[in-house]
Tab-separated table of C-alpha atoms and ligand atoms in Angstrom:
chain	number	residue	atom	x	y	z
G	68	MET	CA	224.801	-111.083	-61.035
G	69	ALA	CA	223.448	-107.903	-63.262
G	70	VAL	CA	220.870	-107.268	-66.079
G	71	TYR	CA	221.261	-105.089	-68.576
G	72	ALA	CA	219.336	-104.027	-71.535
G	73	ILE	CA	221.051	-102.729	-74.826
G	74	GLY	CA	219.806	-100.700	-77.530
G	75	ASP	CA	220.180	-101.087	-81.269
G	76	ILE	CA	223.761	-102.129	-81.974
G	77	HIS	CA	223.479	-102.142	-85.862
G	78	GLY	CA	226.728	-103.871	-86.374
G	79	CYS	CA	229.162	-101.653	-84.268
G	80	LEU	CA	230.925	-104.289	-82.502
G	81	PRO	CA	233.679	-102.057	-81.411
G	82	GLN	CA	231.143	-99.608	-79.580
G	83	LEU	CA	229.206	-102.784	-77.982
G	84	LEU	CA	232.804	-103.901	-76.802
G	85	THR	CA	233.668	-100.563	-75.171
G	86	LEU	CA	230.277	-100.190	-73.685
G	87	LEU	CA	230.570	-103.718	-71.718
G	88	GLU	CA	233.879	-102.529	-70.968
G	89	ALA	CA	232.314	-99.483	-69.065
G	90	ILE	CA	229.665	-101.567	-67.299
G	91	ARG	CA	232.404	-103.891	-66.302
G	92	TYR	CA	230.162	-106.863	-67.914
G	93	ARG	CA	231.267	-110.364	-66.258
G	94	PRO	CA	230.733	-112.863	-69.031
G	95	GLY	CA	228.992	-116.210	-67.701
G	96	GLN	CA	227.780	-114.074	-64.727
G	97	ASP	CA	225.866	-110.770	-65.983
G	98	ARG	CA	223.010	-111.074	-68.467
G	99	LEU	CA	221.984	-108.868	-71.789
G	100	LEU	CA	219.151	-108.326	-73.148
G	101	PHE	CA	219.487	-106.799	-76.843
G	102	VAL	CA	216.470	-105.022	-77.977
G	103	GLY	CA	216.912	-105.944	-81.705
G	104	ASP	CA	218.377	-104.634	-84.920
G	105	ILE	CA	222.064	-105.920	-83.954
G	106	ILE	CA	222.948	-105.990	-87.601
G	107	SER	CA	223.001	-103.963	-90.607
G	108	ARG	CA	224.520	-100.606	-91.663
G	109	GLY	CA	227.768	-100.896	-89.149
G	110	PRO	CA	231.112	-102.006	-89.562
G	111	ASP	CA	231.142	-105.767	-88.097
G	112	PRO	CA	227.686	-107.424	-88.257
G	113	LEU	CA	228.920	-110.527	-88.326
G	114	GLY	CA	231.299	-110.210	-85.327
G	115	THR	CA	228.152	-108.785	-83.745
G	116	ILE	CA	226.140	-111.841	-83.985
G	117	ARG	CA	229.147	-114.147	-83.256
G	118	PHE	CA	229.623	-112.056	-79.958
G	119	VAL	CA	225.821	-112.209	-79.113
G	120	ARG	CA	225.960	-116.064	-79.744
G	121	GLU	CA	228.858	-116.730	-77.529
G	122	GLN	CA	227.147	-115.522	-74.556
G	123	GLN	CA	224.489	-118.514	-75.206
G	124	GLU	CA	221.747	-118.331	-72.580
G	125	ARG	CA	223.236	-115.160	-70.687
G	126	ALA	CA	222.020	-113.180	-73.898
G	127	VAL	CA	218.450	-112.614	-75.184
G	128	THR	CA	218.176	-111.110	-78.637
G	129	LEU	CA	214.709	-109.869	-79.769
G	130	MET	CA	213.573	-109.727	-83.156
G	131	GLY	CA	214.217	-106.904	-85.117
G	132	ASN	CA	213.233	-105.525	-88.562
G	133	HIS	CA	217.099	-105.854	-89.558
G	134	GLU	CA	216.780	-109.477	-88.379
G	135	LEU	CA	213.728	-110.207	-90.424
G	136	ARG	CA	215.175	-108.724	-93.226
G	137	ALA	CA	218.314	-110.985	-92.838
G	138	ILE	CA	215.940	-114.029	-92.867
G	139	ASN	CA	213.809	-112.285	-95.906
G	140	GLY	CA	217.076	-112.211	-97.926
G	141	LEU	CA	218.638	-115.638	-96.867
G	142	LEU	CA	215.132	-117.163	-98.395
G	143	GLY	CA	215.071	-115.710	-101.579
G	144	PHE	CA	212.947	-112.290	-100.796
G	145	PRO	CA	215.685	-109.609	-100.474
G	146	GLU	CA	214.215	-106.283	-99.232
G	147	LYS	CA	216.030	-102.771	-100.274
G	148	GLY	CA	219.495	-103.034	-98.725
G	149	PHE	CA	219.849	-106.535	-98.234
G	150	ILE	CA	222.677	-106.976	-100.406
G	151	LYS	CA	224.329	-103.896	-99.399
G	152	HIS	CA	224.207	-104.193	-95.782
G	153	LEU	CA	223.574	-108.038	-95.072
G	154	GLY	CA	224.796	-109.899	-98.329
G	155	PHE	CA	227.961	-111.101	-96.312
G	156	LEU	CA	225.107	-113.504	-94.676
G	157	THR	CA	224.874	-115.403	-98.057
G	158	THR	CA	228.696	-116.306	-98.166
G	159	CYS	CA	229.679	-116.753	-94.574
G	160	PRO	CA	230.426	-120.063	-93.448
G	161	GLU	CA	228.217	-120.357	-90.662
G	162	ARG	CA	224.925	-119.032	-92.879
G	163	ASP	CA	222.657	-121.927	-92.114
G	164	ASP	CA	223.454	-121.861	-88.494
G	165	ILE	CA	222.668	-118.313	-88.436
G	166	LEU	CA	219.451	-118.639	-90.568
G	167	ALA	CA	218.475	-121.183	-88.007
G	168	TRP	CA	219.457	-118.772	-85.028
G	169	LEU	CA	217.369	-115.751	-86.608
G	170	ARG	CA	214.379	-117.553	-87.177
G	171	GLN	CA	214.022	-118.689	-83.521
G	172	LEU	CA	214.294	-114.803	-81.787
G	173	PRO	CA	211.334	-113.997	-79.834
G	174	PHE	CA	209.188	-111.135	-81.012
G	175	VAL	CA	208.425	-110.391	-77.125
G	176	HIS	CA	210.422	-111.401	-74.083
G	177	HIS	CA	209.001	-111.180	-70.605
G	178	GLU	CA	211.199	-111.057	-67.815
G	179	PRO	CA	208.945	-111.751	-64.503
G	180	GLU	CA	211.111	-111.350	-61.840
G	181	LEU	CA	212.120	-108.168	-63.132
G	182	ASN	CA	208.308	-107.307	-64.418
G	183	LEU	CA	209.697	-105.915	-67.941
G	184	ARG	CA	208.798	-106.890	-71.341
G	185	LEU	CA	211.110	-105.954	-74.224
G	186	VAL	CA	209.782	-105.480	-77.860
G	187	HIS	CA	212.002	-104.268	-80.585
G	188	ALA	CA	209.362	-101.369	-81.900
G	189	GLY	CA	205.935	-101.548	-80.008
G	190	PHE	CA	202.805	-102.737	-79.566
G	191	PHE	CA	199.418	-101.816	-81.419
G	192	PRO	CA	197.438	-99.879	-79.180
G	193	GLY	CA	194.315	-101.509	-80.538
G	194	TRP	CA	195.775	-104.738	-78.970
G	195	SER	CA	194.993	-105.936	-74.995
G	196	LEU	CA	198.178	-107.640	-73.769
G	197	ASP	CA	196.863	-110.785	-74.304
G	198	GLN	CA	196.438	-110.837	-77.755
G	199	ALA	CA	200.058	-109.222	-78.416
G	200	MET	CA	201.155	-112.075	-76.362
G	201	GLU	CA	199.356	-114.371	-78.620
G	202	TYR	CA	200.361	-113.009	-81.904
G	203	ALA	CA	204.380	-113.188	-80.919
G	204	THR	CA	203.933	-116.668	-79.897
G	205	ARG	CA	202.252	-117.326	-83.284
G	206	LEU	CA	204.547	-115.815	-85.294
G	207	SER	CA	207.463	-117.583	-83.836
G	208	ALA	CA	205.860	-120.813	-84.327
G	209	ILE	CA	205.377	-119.956	-88.021
G	210	LEU	CA	209.099	-118.395	-88.169
G	211	ARG	CA	210.435	-121.755	-86.972
G	212	ASP	CA	208.281	-124.078	-88.819
G	213	ASP	CA	209.860	-125.032	-92.368
G	214	ALA	CA	206.525	-125.883	-93.938
G	215	GLN	CA	204.861	-122.320	-93.165
G	216	LEU	CA	207.973	-120.011	-93.432
G	217	ARG	CA	208.225	-119.320	-97.124
G	218	PRO	CA	204.482	-119.299	-97.762
G	219	PHE	CA	204.146	-117.008	-94.924
G	220	LEU	CA	206.745	-114.508	-95.886
G	221	ALA	CA	205.826	-114.475	-99.927
G	222	ARG	CA	202.569	-113.059	-98.893
G	223	TYR	CA	204.025	-110.218	-96.992
G	224	PRO	CA	201.943	-107.217	-98.141
G	225	ALA	CA	204.007	-104.559	-100.149
G	226	ASN	CA	201.717	-101.950	-98.631
G	227	LEU	CA	200.945	-102.262	-94.675
G	228	PRO	CA	197.725	-101.879	-93.458
G	229	GLU	CA	197.171	-98.806	-90.787
G	230	ASN	CA	195.031	-100.984	-88.918
G	231	GLU	CA	193.494	-104.517	-87.915
G	232	THR	CA	189.776	-104.836	-89.557
G	233	ASP	CA	187.175	-107.656	-89.308
G	234	THR	CA	187.819	-108.175	-92.988
G	235	MET	CA	191.579	-109.635	-92.253
G	236	ASP	CA	192.115	-113.309	-92.384
G	237	GLU	CA	194.567	-114.983	-90.045
G	238	THR	CA	197.641	-114.464	-92.061
G	239	ALA	CA	196.870	-110.692	-92.977
G	240	ARG	CA	196.658	-110.194	-89.147
G	241	LEU	CA	199.620	-112.040	-88.387
G	242	HIS	CA	201.738	-109.741	-91.221
G	243	PHE	CA	200.106	-106.715	-89.380
G	244	ALA	CA	201.585	-108.128	-86.231
G	245	MET	CA	204.776	-108.433	-87.412
G	246	ALA	CA	205.336	-105.520	-88.865
G	247	VAL	CA	204.010	-103.729	-85.775
G	248	MET	CA	206.322	-105.492	-83.521
G	249	THR	CA	209.355	-104.693	-85.640
G	250	ARG	CA	208.649	-101.342	-87.182
G	251	LEU	CA	205.883	-99.096	-85.080
G	252	ARG	CA	206.788	-95.715	-83.912
G	253	ILE	CA	203.815	-93.540	-84.684
G	254	CYS	CA	200.499	-93.461	-84.507
G	255	GLN	CA	197.089	-91.262	-84.906
G	256	PRO	CA	195.017	-90.173	-82.278
G	257	ASP	CA	192.776	-93.170	-82.720
G	258	GLY	CA	195.280	-95.745	-82.482
G	259	ARG	CA	195.798	-96.135	-86.208
G	260	VAL	CA	199.500	-96.614	-87.455
G	261	VAL	CA	201.343	-93.901	-89.140
G	262	TRP	CA	204.231	-95.821	-90.906
G	263	ALA	CA	205.705	-92.465	-92.118
G	264	ILE	CA	204.522	-88.981	-91.697
G	265	PRO	CA	202.790	-87.947	-94.821
G	266	GLY	CA	205.058	-85.398	-96.951
G	267	THR	CA	207.945	-86.144	-95.131
G	268	SER	CA	211.120	-88.465	-96.377
G	269	GLY	CA	214.315	-89.953	-94.782
G	270	GLY	CA	214.712	-89.622	-90.678
G	271	ASP	CA	211.987	-86.913	-90.967
G	272	ALA	CA	209.408	-89.381	-91.611
G	273	PHE	CA	209.663	-90.436	-88.222
G	274	LYS	CA	210.450	-87.185	-86.318
G	275	LEU	CA	207.491	-85.963	-83.885
G	276	GLU	CA	207.621	-82.446	-83.544
G	277	PRO	CA	206.131	-80.746	-80.477
G	278	ASP	CA	203.098	-79.694	-82.362
G	279	SER	CA	202.465	-82.822	-84.288
G	280	PRO	CA	199.234	-84.402	-84.663
G	281	TYR	CA	200.362	-87.560	-84.182
G	282	HIS	CA	201.526	-89.574	-80.932
G	283	PRO	CA	204.062	-92.086	-79.958
G	284	TRP	CA	202.531	-95.530	-79.874
G	285	HIS	CA	203.379	-95.750	-76.243
G	286	ALA	CA	201.305	-92.778	-75.405
G	287	LEU	CA	198.087	-94.774	-76.506
G	288	LEU	CA	198.576	-97.983	-74.908
G	289	ASP	CA	196.622	-98.368	-71.678
G	290	TRP	CA	196.945	-101.934	-70.697
G	291	GLN	CA	196.127	-102.478	-66.944
G	292	ASP	CA	199.552	-104.119	-66.067
G	293	ASP	CA	202.420	-102.083	-64.761
G	294	ALA	CA	205.431	-103.749	-66.288
G	295	ARG	CA	208.113	-101.904	-67.637
G	296	ILE	CA	208.357	-101.958	-71.616
G	297	ILE	CA	211.748	-101.600	-72.972
G	298	TYR	CA	212.001	-101.052	-76.894
G	299	GLY	CA	214.331	-99.762	-79.426
G	300	HIS	CA	214.111	-99.022	-83.001
G	301	TRP	CA	213.362	-95.288	-82.946
G	302	ALA	CA	216.789	-93.679	-83.179
G	303	ILE	CA	215.390	-90.303	-84.392
G	304	ALA	CA	213.614	-90.082	-80.927
G	305	GLY	CA	216.718	-90.709	-78.786
G	306	LEU	CA	217.083	-92.456	-75.328
G	307	THR	CA	213.322	-91.935	-73.983
G	308	ARG	CA	211.797	-92.678	-70.579
G	309	ILE	CA	208.417	-91.719	-69.829
G	310	GLY	CA	206.632	-93.477	-67.122
G	311	ARG	CA	207.202	-97.034	-67.721
G	312	PHE	CA	208.362	-97.148	-71.268
G	313	MET	CA	211.782	-96.925	-71.953
G	314	GLY	CA	213.287	-96.627	-75.773
G	315	LEU	CA	216.876	-97.414	-76.061
G	316	ASP	CA	217.780	-96.836	-79.718
G	317	SER	CA	219.904	-93.619	-79.060
G	318	GLY	CA	221.110	-93.617	-82.702
G	319	CYS	CA	224.479	-95.833	-82.601
G	320	VAL	CA	225.463	-96.062	-86.399
G	321	TYR	CA	224.353	-92.633	-86.875
G	322	GLY	CA	226.585	-90.934	-85.002
G	323	GLY	CA	224.667	-91.032	-81.734
G	324	LYS	CA	225.317	-93.327	-78.791
G	325	LEU	CA	224.881	-96.982	-77.886
G	326	THR	CA	222.888	-97.243	-74.480
G	327	ALA	CA	222.884	-99.858	-71.809
G	328	MET	CA	220.406	-99.662	-69.025
G	329	ARG	CA	220.749	-101.853	-65.799
G	330	VAL	CA	217.235	-103.171	-65.487
G	331	ASP	CA	217.833	-105.086	-62.109
G	332	HIS	CA	218.563	-101.869	-60.311
G	333	PRO	CA	215.574	-99.804	-59.093
G	334	ASP	CA	216.864	-96.649	-60.594
G	335	PHE	CA	217.669	-98.093	-64.242
G	336	PRO	CA	221.118	-96.538	-64.233
G	337	VAL	CA	222.006	-95.715	-67.868
G	338	THR	CA	225.716	-95.942	-69.503
G	339	GLN	CA	226.475	-94.651	-72.949
G	340	VAL	CA	229.404	-94.699	-75.579
G	341	THR	CA	229.681	-92.464	-78.359
G	342	CYS	CA	229.579	-94.047	-81.688
G	343	PRO	CA	231.308	-92.581	-85.054
G	344	ALA	CA	228.492	-91.629	-87.819
G	345	TYR	CA	229.180	-94.801	-90.191
G	346	VAL	CA	226.405	-94.077	-92.009
G	347	LYS	CA	223.249	-91.389	-92.521
G	348	PRO	CA	219.938	-92.186	-91.450
G	349	GLU	CA	217.946	-93.559	-94.425
N	134	MN	MN1	214.525	-101.122	-86.109
């Protein structure tokens, strides 16, 4: 058996199938860990969902911001781009099934035997490991609970806070945690979140120049824990291997590459396939 972590697919099913051929993926034997954002923007998001679900327990998919956008849209809270990129979900025959599946995607996945943790975007440097795990568990419980889900999503703030503060109530803390785990990239030197670099637009909002006063979130995380942390979401940073942190979003769908990393091998070898530029970075 081999275990692979795979970067953000964004509906690029043809490239996923080419990549799986390149790594000689054996269905029913090997395992696949998807870092989230398997849908939105690319040519075949429905086919991607169907393929991933067909792998059943051999595949784990993390909750990404685009999976959350799909949940929000299907429940009547459409964010920008929902109809354009995810509107197919409203009329597809397995709509209810897919919504139920999306709601149970984990925010953090732990592989104790491989000493790995996966998250779509990142962890707030102000959290301990235990706090992060607790937030992930509580968020999943809310998303799976019919009574709590809608009221929770309805209160999601239009402007995200940059920090956790003592005055935040439980719901505000969980909204912040949900945003961090699915959208974080950049922090101030003191750990406050920079959701977009001020004075920039488009893809530049997430581009850290060498002389930037800001830091990637993982440069500030000081957990006394040696598990490798695998994440996606940061396409403009590309494939990243810094110490125990591995960023696998290499810009598939924007004309970059789709990345698979073998995570049960001591060298963590990488295989990539190129992808057409189906869309421009937003
Ligand atoms: Mn993302």
